[in-house]
Amino acid sequence: ISRVSFACCLSLFIFTYSPVVFAQPKAGSSITNIASGDFYDEQGNLQVINSNPVILTVQPIYSLSLQSNQQNIGTIGSKLNFPHVLTNTGNIADNYKVVLTQLTNDQFDLENIAVYVDRDQNGEPDDNNNLLNNAILHLEADESVALVVVGSIPKNVVAGNVANFSLTSTSQLDPGNVSATVSDVAKEIGRAHV
């Protein structure tokens, strides 16, 4: 097989099996469709008939994703970080509120728990603005923001104990209050040995 034939076959394979991604239209944009038909009349002339235009207005779609469940380990008194990414997967700008719930199906709750923006995605808070204090995050369509949950293991915890909590982000503009939730686990592993 020649190099040219191989390159052509490889290109065909790549283009045939590549996932095709289409951007969804923005809310409020218009899509116009005109049907058209043609025929030959009795004199053999080509005649084209167009329908009236149909104009559709794209409705807002509110959607989000919150990635992903995390597990972390630490010793008594240590600070643990749980990184997440919130994405507006809808076709319109939206505002989001985050809520953290410490669950009861575990042995302890993390102390000084807070949620911060992590713009540089290094797993550390970028500022002291705790999003649990009724903060609202504004995201344009297809925009994402990295978040980090921070909490400390209390001093009265026994090795092997776990803390379970969930982080939920909810749309503030969607009438149905669409939301997404992740579940995180912190485990105390005993004294650190050097």
mmCIF file with all atom_site columns, C-alpha atoms in Angstrom:
data_model
loop_
_atom_site.group_PDB
_atom_site.id
_atom_site.type_symbol
_atom_site.label_atom_id
_atom_site.label_alt_id
_atom_site.label_comp_id
_atom_site.label_asym_id
_atom_site.label_entity_id
_atom_site.label_seq_id
_atom_site.pdbx_PDB_ins_code
_atom_site.Cartn_x
_atom_site.Cartn_y
_atom_site.Cartn_z
_atom_site.occupancy
_atom_site.B_iso_or_equiv
_atom_site.pdbx_formal_charge
_atom_site.auth_seq_id
_atom_site.auth_comp_id
_atom_site.auth_asym_id
_atom_site.auth_atom_id
_atom_site.pdbx_PDB_model_num
ATOM 1   C CA . ILE A 1 1   ? 0.000   0.000  0.000   1.00 0.00 ? 1   ILE A CA 1
ATOM 2   C CA . SER A 1 2   ? 1.454   3.382  -0.916  1.00 0.00 ? 2   SER A CA 1
ATOM 3   C CA . ARG A 1 3   ? 1.922   6.253  1.528   1.00 0.00 ? 3   ARG A CA 1
ATOM 4   C CA . VAL A 1 4   ? -0.694  8.314  -0.276  1.00 0.00 ? 4   VAL A CA 1
ATOM 5   C CA . SER A 1 5   ? -3.252  5.494  -0.074  1.00 0.00 ? 5   SER A CA 1
ATOM 6   C CA . PHE A 1 6   ? -2.440  4.953  3.593   1.00 0.00 ? 6   PHE A CA 1
ATOM 7   C CA . ALA A 1 7   ? -2.777  8.687  4.371   1.00 0.00 ? 7   ALA A CA 1
ATOM 8   C CA . CYS A 1 8   ? -6.117  8.829  2.541   1.00 0.00 ? 8   CYS A CA 1
ATOM 9   C CA . CYS A 1 9   ? -7.426  5.771  4.374   1.00 0.00 ? 9   CYS A CA 1
ATOM 10  C CA . LEU A 1 10  ? -6.241  7.131  7.737   1.00 0.00 ? 10  LEU A CA 1
ATOM 11  C CA . SER A 1 11  ? -7.858  10.524 7.083   1.00 0.00 ? 11  SER A CA 1
ATOM 12  C CA . LEU A 1 12  ? -11.112 8.870  6.056   1.00 0.00 ? 12  LEU A CA 1
ATOM 13  C CA . PHE A 1 13  ? -11.048 6.725  9.222   1.00 0.00 ? 13  PHE A CA 1
ATOM 14  C CA . ILE A 1 14  ? -10.388 9.721  11.489  1.00 0.00 ? 14  ILE A CA 1
ATOM 15  C CA . PHE A 1 15  ? -13.116 11.883 9.943   1.00 0.00 ? 15  PHE A CA 1
ATOM 16  C CA . THR A 1 16  ? -15.601 9.019  9.874   1.00 0.00 ? 16  THR A CA 1
ATOM 17  C CA . TYR A 1 17  ? -15.156 8.071  13.529  1.00 0.00 ? 17  TYR A CA 1
ATOM 18  C CA . SER A 1 18  ? -14.524 11.490 15.058  1.00 0.00 ? 18  SER A CA 1
ATOM 19  C CA . PRO A 1 19  ? -17.322 12.666 17.336  1.00 0.00 ? 19  PRO A CA 1
ATOM 20  C CA . VAL A 1 20  ? -19.204 15.557 15.820  1.00 0.00 ? 20  VAL A CA 1
ATOM 21  C CA . VAL A 1 21  ? -20.003 18.345 18.257  1.00 0.00 ? 21  VAL A CA 1
ATOM 22  C CA . PHE A 1 22  ? -22.512 21.053 17.496  1.00 0.00 ? 22  PHE A CA 1
ATOM 23  C CA . ALA A 1 23  ? -22.969 24.112 19.660  1.00 0.00 ? 23  ALA A CA 1
ATOM 24  C CA . GLN A 1 24  ? -26.507 24.521 20.840  1.00 0.00 ? 24  GLN A CA 1
ATOM 25  C CA . PRO A 1 25  ? -28.198 27.723 19.738  1.00 0.00 ? 25  PRO A CA 1
ATOM 26  C CA . LYS A 1 26  ? -28.465 30.501 22.312  1.00 0.00 ? 26  LYS A CA 1
ATOM 27  C CA . ALA A 1 27  ? -31.836 31.206 23.901  1.00 0.00 ? 27  ALA A CA 1
ATOM 28  C CA . GLY A 1 28  ? -33.768 33.888 22.039  1.00 0.00 ? 28  GLY A CA 1
ATOM 29  C CA . SER A 1 29  ? -32.026 33.274 18.722  1.00 0.00 ? 29  SER A CA 1
ATOM 30  C CA . SER A 1 30  ? -34.167 32.612 15.663  1.00 0.00 ? 30  SER A CA 1
ATOM 31  C CA . ILE A 1 31  ? -34.123 29.717 13.234  1.00 0.00 ? 31  ILE A CA 1
ATOM 32  C CA . THR A 1 32  ? -35.801 30.397 9.884   1.00 0.00 ? 32  THR A CA 1
ATOM 33  C CA . ASN A 1 33  ? -36.859 27.622 7.542   1.00 0.00 ? 33  ASN A CA 1
ATOM 34  C CA . ILE A 1 34  ? -38.236 27.955 4.026   1.00 0.00 ? 34  ILE A CA 1
ATOM 35  C CA . ALA A 1 35  ? -39.303 24.851 2.113   1.00 0.00 ? 35  ALA A CA 1
ATOM 36  C CA . SER A 1 36  ? -38.727 24.870 -1.586  1.00 0.00 ? 36  SER A CA 1
ATOM 37  C CA . GLY A 1 37  ? -39.960 22.689 -4.405  1.00 0.00 ? 37  GLY A CA 1
ATOM 38  C CA . ASP A 1 38  ? -39.363 22.698 -8.111  1.00 0.00 ? 38  ASP A CA 1
ATOM 39  C CA . PHE A 1 39  ? -41.067 21.231 -11.152 1.00 0.00 ? 39  PHE A CA 1
ATOM 40  C CA . TYR A 1 40  ? -41.243 21.619 -14.932 1.00 0.00 ? 40  TYR A CA 1
ATOM 41  C CA . ASP A 1 41  ? -44.372 23.232 -16.310 1.00 0.00 ? 41  ASP A CA 1
ATOM 42  C CA . GLU A 1 42  ? -46.146 22.232 -19.539 1.00 0.00 ? 42  GLU A CA 1
ATOM 43  C CA . GLN A 1 43  ? -43.748 24.353 -21.618 1.00 0.00 ? 43  GLN A CA 1
ATOM 44  C CA . GLY A 1 44  ? -40.715 22.620 -20.040 1.00 0.00 ? 44  GLY A CA 1
ATOM 45  C CA . ASN A 1 45  ? -39.699 25.606 -17.913 1.00 0.00 ? 45  ASN A CA 1
ATOM 46  C CA . LEU A 1 46  ? -38.317 24.970 -14.443 1.00 0.00 ? 46  LEU A CA 1
ATOM 47  C CA . GLN A 1 47  ? -40.631 26.482 -11.819 1.00 0.00 ? 47  GLN A CA 1
ATOM 48  C CA . VAL A 1 48  ? -39.549 26.976 -8.173  1.00 0.00 ? 48  VAL A CA 1
ATOM 49  C CA . ILE A 1 49  ? -42.082 27.428 -5.408  1.00 0.00 ? 49  ILE A CA 1
ATOM 50  C CA . ASN A 1 50  ? -41.062 28.566 -1.917  1.00 0.00 ? 50  ASN A CA 1
ATOM 51  C CA . SER A 1 51  ? -43.191 28.207 1.175   1.00 0.00 ? 51  SER A CA 1
ATOM 52  C CA . ASN A 1 52  ? -43.831 30.989 3.615   1.00 0.00 ? 52  ASN A CA 1
ATOM 53  C CA . PRO A 1 53  ? -40.953 31.329 6.089   1.00 0.00 ? 53  PRO A CA 1
ATOM 54  C CA . VAL A 1 54  ? -41.350 29.552 9.412   1.00 0.00 ? 54  VAL A CA 1
ATOM 55  C CA . ILE A 1 55  ? -39.481 31.327 12.183  1.00 0.00 ? 55  ILE A CA 1
ATOM 56  C CA . LEU A 1 56  ? -38.741 29.486 15.405  1.00 0.00 ? 56  LEU A CA 1
ATOM 57  C CA . THR A 1 57  ? -37.409 31.183 18.523  1.00 0.00 ? 57  THR A CA 1
ATOM 58  C CA . VAL A 1 58  ? -35.054 29.073 20.610  1.00 0.00 ? 58  VAL A CA 1
ATOM 59  C CA . GLN A 1 59  ? -36.385 28.670 24.131  1.00 0.00 ? 59  GLN A CA 1
ATOM 60  C CA . PRO A 1 60  ? -34.104 28.857 27.173  1.00 0.00 ? 60  PRO A CA 1
ATOM 61  C CA . ILE A 1 61  ? -32.745 25.565 28.447  1.00 0.00 ? 61  ILE A CA 1
ATOM 62  C CA . TYR A 1 62  ? -31.479 25.611 32.018  1.00 0.00 ? 62  TYR A CA 1
ATOM 63  C CA . SER A 1 63  ? -28.977 22.874 32.722  1.00 0.00 ? 63  SER A CA 1
ATOM 64  C CA . LEU A 1 64  ? -25.822 22.386 34.778  1.00 0.00 ? 64  LEU A CA 1
ATOM 65  C CA . SER A 1 65  ? -23.254 19.798 35.734  1.00 0.00 ? 65  SER A CA 1
ATOM 66  C CA . LEU A 1 66  ? -21.247 19.502 38.924  1.00 0.00 ? 66  LEU A CA 1
ATOM 67  C CA . GLN A 1 67  ? -18.179 17.257 38.757  1.00 0.00 ? 67  GLN A CA 1
ATOM 68  C CA . SER A 1 68  ? -17.272 14.969 40.495  1.00 0.00 ? 68  SER A CA 1
ATOM 69  C CA . ASN A 1 69  ? -17.524 12.880 43.687  1.00 0.00 ? 69  ASN A CA 1
ATOM 70  C CA . GLN A 1 70  ? -14.338 13.041 45.784  1.00 0.00 ? 70  GLN A CA 1
ATOM 71  C CA . GLN A 1 71  ? -12.666 10.976 48.520  1.00 0.00 ? 71  GLN A CA 1
ATOM 72  C CA . ASN A 1 72  ? -9.883  12.320 50.694  1.00 0.00 ? 72  ASN A CA 1
ATOM 73  C CA . ILE A 1 73  ? -7.891  11.098 53.692  1.00 0.00 ? 73  ILE A CA 1
ATOM 74  C CA . GLY A 1 74  ? -6.216  12.948 56.545  1.00 0.00 ? 74  GLY A CA 1
ATOM 75  C CA . THR A 1 75  ? -5.179  12.937 60.167  1.00 0.00 ? 75  THR A CA 1
ATOM 76  C CA . ILE A 1 76  ? -6.742  14.653 63.182  1.00 0.00 ? 76  ILE A CA 1
ATOM 77  C CA . GLY A 1 77  ? -6.703  18.422 62.731  1.00 0.00 ? 77  GLY A CA 1
ATOM 78  C CA . SER A 1 78  ? -5.658  18.298 59.079  1.00 0.00 ? 78  SER A CA 1
ATOM 79  C CA . LYS A 1 79  ? -7.322  20.461 56.436  1.00 0.00 ? 79  LYS A CA 1
ATOM 80  C CA . LEU A 1 80  ? -8.786  18.596 53.462  1.00 0.00 ? 80  LEU A CA 1
ATOM 81  C CA . ASN A 1 81  ? -9.667  20.018 50.043  1.00 0.00 ? 81  ASN A CA 1
ATOM 82  C CA . PHE A 1 82  ? -12.263 18.591 47.663  1.00 0.00 ? 82  PHE A CA 1
ATOM 83  C CA . PRO A 1 83  ? -12.119 20.123 44.136  1.00 0.00 ? 83  PRO A CA 1
ATOM 84  C CA . HIS A 1 84  ? -15.193 20.301 41.880  1.00 0.00 ? 84  HIS A CA 1
ATOM 85  C CA . VAL A 1 85  ? -16.186 21.972 38.598  1.00 0.00 ? 85  VAL A CA 1
ATOM 86  C CA . LEU A 1 86  ? -19.563 23.647 38.049  1.00 0.00 ? 86  LEU A CA 1
ATOM 87  C CA . THR A 1 87  ? -20.573 24.109 34.384  1.00 0.00 ? 87  THR A CA 1
ATOM 88  C CA . ASN A 1 88  ? -23.557 25.893 32.886  1.00 0.00 ? 88  ASN A CA 1
ATOM 89  C CA . THR A 1 89  ? -24.560 23.320 30.242  1.00 0.00 ? 89  THR A CA 1
ATOM 90  C CA . GLY A 1 90  ? -27.676 25.272 29.263  1.00 0.00 ? 90  GLY A CA 1
ATOM 91  C CA . ASN A 1 91  ? -28.084 27.739 26.407  1.00 0.00 ? 91  ASN A CA 1
ATOM 92  C CA . ILE A 1 92  ? -28.628 30.846 28.548  1.00 0.00 ? 92  ILE A CA 1
ATOM 93  C CA . ALA A 1 93  ? -26.760 32.660 31.316  1.00 0.00 ? 93  ALA A CA 1
ATOM 94  C CA . ASP A 1 94  ? -27.766 31.522 34.800  1.00 0.00 ? 94  ASP A CA 1
ATOM 95  C CA . ASN A 1 95  ? -27.093 32.202 38.470  1.00 0.00 ? 95  ASN A CA 1
ATOM 96  C CA . TYR A 1 96  ? -26.229 29.390 40.847  1.00 0.00 ? 96  TYR A CA 1
ATOM 97  C CA . LYS A 1 97  ? -26.241 28.960 44.591  1.00 0.00 ? 97  LYS A CA 1
ATOM 98  C CA . VAL A 1 98  ? -24.284 26.210 46.361  1.00 0.00 ? 98  VAL A CA 1
ATOM 99  C CA . VAL A 1 99  ? -25.414 24.409 49.500  1.00 0.00 ? 99  VAL A CA 1
ATOM 100 C CA . LEU A 1 100 ? -23.381 21.915 51.528  1.00 0.00 ? 100 LEU A CA 1
ATOM 101 C CA . THR A 1 101 ? -25.090 19.251 53.630  1.00 0.00 ? 101 THR A CA 1
ATOM 102 C CA . GLN A 1 102 ? -23.178 17.243 56.223  1.00 0.00 ? 102 GLN A CA 1
ATOM 103 C CA . LEU A 1 103 ? -24.837 13.822 56.155  1.00 0.00 ? 103 LEU A CA 1
ATOM 104 C CA . THR A 1 104 ? -25.777 11.660 59.136  1.00 0.00 ? 104 THR A CA 1
ATOM 105 C CA . ASN A 1 105 ? -24.705 8.233  57.787  1.00 0.00 ? 105 ASN A CA 1
ATOM 106 C CA . ASP A 1 106 ? -21.136 8.695  59.093  1.00 0.00 ? 106 ASP A CA 1
ATOM 107 C CA . GLN A 1 107 ? -19.089 9.121  62.289  1.00 0.00 ? 107 GLN A CA 1
ATOM 108 C CA . PHE A 1 108 ? -18.198 12.842 62.240  1.00 0.00 ? 108 PHE A CA 1
ATOM 109 C CA . ASP A 1 109 ? -18.672 16.174 60.514  1.00 0.00 ? 109 ASP A CA 1
ATOM 110 C CA . LEU A 1 110 ? -15.836 18.258 59.121  1.00 0.00 ? 110 LEU A CA 1
ATOM 111 C CA . GLU A 1 111 ? -15.150 21.485 61.007  1.00 0.00 ? 111 GLU A CA 1
ATOM 112 C CA . ASN A 1 112 ? -14.828 24.994 59.533  1.00 0.00 ? 112 ASN A CA 1
ATOM 113 C CA . ILE A 1 113 ? -16.276 23.732 56.269  1.00 0.00 ? 113 ILE A CA 1
ATOM 114 C CA . ALA A 1 114 ? -16.481 26.240 53.428  1.00 0.00 ? 114 ALA A CA 1
ATOM 115 C CA . VAL A 1 115 ? -16.737 26.394 49.620  1.00 0.00 ? 115 VAL A CA 1
ATOM 116 C CA . TYR A 1 116 ? -14.512 28.724 47.615  1.00 0.00 ? 116 TYR A CA 1
ATOM 117 C CA . VAL A 1 117 ? -13.829 29.589 43.987  1.00 0.00 ? 117 VAL A CA 1
ATOM 118 C CA . ASP A 1 118 ? -10.623 28.042 42.632  1.00 0.00 ? 118 ASP A CA 1
ATOM 119 C CA . ARG A 1 119 ? -10.017 30.008 39.404  1.00 0.00 ? 119 ARG A CA 1
ATOM 120 C CA . ASP A 1 120 ? -6.524  28.619 38.792  1.00 0.00 ? 120 ASP A CA 1
ATOM 121 C CA . GLN A 1 121 ? -7.713  25.045 39.538  1.00 0.00 ? 121 GLN A CA 1
ATOM 122 C CA . ASN A 1 122 ? -4.844  24.258 41.896  1.00 0.00 ? 122 ASN A CA 1
ATOM 123 C CA . GLY A 1 123 ? -7.136  22.770 44.553  1.00 0.00 ? 123 GLY A CA 1
ATOM 124 C CA . GLU A 1 124 ? -6.718  25.773 46.876  1.00 0.00 ? 124 GLU A CA 1
ATOM 125 C CA . PRO A 1 125 ? -9.140  28.671 47.531  1.00 0.00 ? 125 PRO A CA 1
ATOM 126 C CA . ASP A 1 126 ? -8.400  31.856 45.591  1.00 0.00 ? 126 ASP A CA 1
ATOM 127 C CA . ASP A 1 127 ? -9.984  34.187 48.143  1.00 0.00 ? 127 ASP A CA 1
ATOM 128 C CA . ASN A 1 128 ? -11.826 34.267 51.481  1.00 0.00 ? 128 ASN A CA 1
ATOM 129 C CA . ASN A 1 129 ? -15.311 34.521 49.943  1.00 0.00 ? 129 ASN A CA 1
ATOM 130 C CA . ASN A 1 130 ? -17.169 31.512 51.380  1.00 0.00 ? 130 ASN A CA 1
ATOM 131 C CA . LEU A 1 131 ? -19.864 30.650 48.838  1.00 0.00 ? 131 LEU A CA 1
ATOM 132 C CA . LEU A 1 132 ? -21.997 29.113 51.588  1.00 0.00 ? 132 LEU A CA 1
ATOM 133 C CA . ASN A 1 133 ? -22.769 32.652 52.798  1.00 0.00 ? 133 ASN A CA 1
ATOM 134 C CA . ASN A 1 134 ? -25.585 33.112 50.241  1.00 0.00 ? 134 ASN A CA 1
ATOM 135 C CA . ALA A 1 135 ? -23.177 33.947 47.410  1.00 0.00 ? 135 ALA A CA 1
ATOM 136 C CA . ILE A 1 136 ? -24.493 33.720 43.841  1.00 0.00 ? 136 ILE A CA 1
ATOM 137 C CA . LEU A 1 137 ? -22.292 32.485 40.981  1.00 0.00 ? 137 LEU A CA 1
ATOM 138 C CA . HIS A 1 138 ? -23.123 33.904 37.541  1.00 0.00 ? 138 HIS A CA 1
ATOM 139 C CA . LEU A 1 139 ? -22.142 31.717 34.575  1.00 0.00 ? 139 LEU A CA 1
ATOM 140 C CA . GLU A 1 140 ? -22.737 32.339 30.882  1.00 0.00 ? 140 GLU A CA 1
ATOM 141 C CA . ALA A 1 141 ? -23.835 29.406 28.705  1.00 0.00 ? 141 ALA A CA 1
ATOM 142 C CA . ASP A 1 142 ? -21.007 26.826 28.437  1.00 0.00 ? 142 ASP A CA 1
ATOM 143 C CA . GLU A 1 143 ? -18.967 28.633 31.126  1.00 0.00 ? 143 GLU A CA 1
ATOM 144 C CA . SER A 1 144 ? -17.375 26.709 34.017  1.00 0.00 ? 144 SER A CA 1
ATOM 145 C CA . VAL A 1 145 ? -15.949 27.596 37.399  1.00 0.00 ? 145 VAL A CA 1
ATOM 146 C CA . ALA A 1 146 ? -13.725 25.451 39.611  1.00 0.00 ? 146 ALA A CA 1
ATOM 147 C CA . LEU A 1 147 ? -14.807 25.175 43.238  1.00 0.00 ? 147 LEU A CA 1
ATOM 148 C CA . VAL A 1 148 ? -13.059 23.730 46.266  1.00 0.00 ? 148 VAL A CA 1
ATOM 149 C CA . VAL A 1 149 ? -14.677 22.503 49.490  1.00 0.00 ? 149 VAL A CA 1
ATOM 150 C CA . VAL A 1 150 ? -12.365 22.960 52.473  1.00 0.00 ? 150 VAL A CA 1
ATOM 151 C CA . GLY A 1 151 ? -12.818 21.440 55.933  1.00 0.00 ? 151 GLY A CA 1
ATOM 152 C CA . SER A 1 152 ? -10.814 20.131 58.894  1.00 0.00 ? 152 SER A CA 1
ATOM 153 C CA . ILE A 1 153 ? -10.939 16.811 60.721  1.00 0.00 ? 153 ILE A CA 1
ATOM 154 C CA . PRO A 1 154 ? -11.929 17.439 64.373  1.00 0.00 ? 154 PRO A CA 1
ATOM 155 C CA . LYS A 1 155 ? -9.692  16.359 67.269  1.00 0.00 ? 155 LYS A CA 1
ATOM 156 C CA . ASN A 1 156 ? -12.147 13.819 68.765  1.00 0.00 ? 156 ASN A CA 1
ATOM 157 C CA . VAL A 1 157 ? -12.165 11.464 65.762  1.00 0.00 ? 157 VAL A CA 1
ATOM 158 C CA . VAL A 1 158 ? -10.978 7.853  65.801  1.00 0.00 ? 158 VAL A CA 1
ATOM 159 C CA . ALA A 1 159 ? -8.856  6.338  63.025  1.00 0.00 ? 159 ALA A CA 1
ATOM 160 C CA . GLY A 1 160 ? -11.031 4.872  60.282  1.00 0.00 ? 160 GLY A CA 1
ATOM 161 C CA . ASN A 1 161 ? -13.968 7.188  60.935  1.00 0.00 ? 161 ASN A CA 1
ATOM 162 C CA . VAL A 1 162 ? -15.514 8.855  57.898  1.00 0.00 ? 162 VAL A CA 1
ATOM 163 C CA . ALA A 1 163 ? -17.417 12.062 57.207  1.00 0.00 ? 163 ALA A CA 1
ATOM 164 C CA . ASN A 1 164 ? -19.934 12.162 54.353  1.00 0.00 ? 164 ASN A CA 1
ATOM 165 C CA . PHE A 1 165 ? -21.271 15.362 52.857  1.00 0.00 ? 165 PHE A CA 1
ATOM 166 C CA . SER A 1 166 ? -22.954 16.505 49.671  1.00 0.00 ? 166 SER A CA 1
ATOM 167 C CA . LEU A 1 167 ? -22.538 19.683 47.657  1.00 0.00 ? 167 LEU A CA 1
ATOM 168 C CA . THR A 1 168 ? -25.525 20.848 45.612  1.00 0.00 ? 168 THR A CA 1
ATOM 169 C CA . SER A 1 169 ? -25.663 23.669 43.080  1.00 0.00 ? 169 SER A CA 1
ATOM 170 C CA . THR A 1 170 ? -29.088 24.990 42.104  1.00 0.00 ? 170 THR A CA 1
ATOM 171 C CA . SER A 1 171 ? -30.179 27.300 39.307  1.00 0.00 ? 171 SER A CA 1
ATOM 172 C CA . GLN A 1 172 ? -31.650 30.545 40.592  1.00 0.00 ? 172 GLN A CA 1
ATOM 173 C CA . LEU A 1 173 ? -33.304 31.546 37.293  1.00 0.00 ? 173 LEU A CA 1
ATOM 174 C CA . ASP A 1 174 ? -34.924 28.263 36.220  1.00 0.00 ? 174 ASP A CA 1
ATOM 175 C CA . PRO A 1 175 ? -38.532 28.028 37.422  1.00 0.00 ? 175 PRO A CA 1
ATOM 176 C CA . GLY A 1 176 ? -37.968 24.308 38.051  1.00 0.00 ? 176 GLY A CA 1
ATOM 177 C CA . ASN A 1 177 ? -34.783 24.977 40.043  1.00 0.00 ? 177 ASN A CA 1
ATOM 178 C CA . VAL A 1 178 ? -32.643 22.462 38.171  1.00 0.00 ? 178 VAL A CA 1
ATOM 179 C CA . SER A 1 179 ? -29.752 21.260 40.336  1.00 0.00 ? 179 SER A CA 1
ATOM 180 C CA . ALA A 1 180 ? -26.785 18.898 40.472  1.00 0.00 ? 180 ALA A CA 1
ATOM 181 C CA . THR A 1 181 ? -25.198 17.177 43.482  1.00 0.00 ? 181 THR A CA 1
ATOM 182 C CA . VAL A 1 182 ? -21.876 15.527 44.255  1.00 0.00 ? 182 VAL A CA 1
ATOM 183 C CA . SER A 1 183 ? -21.066 13.359 47.275  1.00 0.00 ? 183 SER A CA 1
ATOM 184 C CA . ASP A 1 184 ? -17.734 13.560 49.094  1.00 0.00 ? 184 ASP A CA 1
ATOM 185 C CA . VAL A 1 185 ? -16.092 11.384 51.746  1.00 0.00 ? 185 VAL A CA 1
ATOM 186 C CA . ALA A 1 186 ? -13.369 12.307 54.228  1.00 0.00 ? 186 ALA A CA 1
ATOM 187 C CA . LYS A 1 187 ? -11.589 9.543  56.161  1.00 0.00 ? 187 LYS A CA 1
ATOM 188 C CA . GLU A 1 188 ? -9.384  9.892  59.218  1.00 0.00 ? 188 GLU A CA 1
ATOM 189 C CA . ILE A 1 189 ? -6.368  7.529  58.886  1.00 0.00 ? 189 ILE A CA 1
ATOM 190 C CA . GLY A 1 190 ? -4.723  7.888  62.299  1.00 0.00 ? 190 GLY A CA 1
ATOM 191 C CA . ARG A 1 191 ? -1.493  9.528  63.326  1.00 0.00 ? 191 ARG A CA 1
ATOM 192 C CA . ALA A 1 192 ? 0.974   10.523 60.667  1.00 0.00 ? 192 ALA A CA 1
ATOM 193 C CA . HIS A 1 193 ? 4.234   8.569  60.926  1.00 0.00 ? 193 HIS A CA 1
ATOM 194 C CA . VAL A 1 194 ? 7.488   10.175 59.927  1.00 0.00 ? 194 VAL A CA 1
#
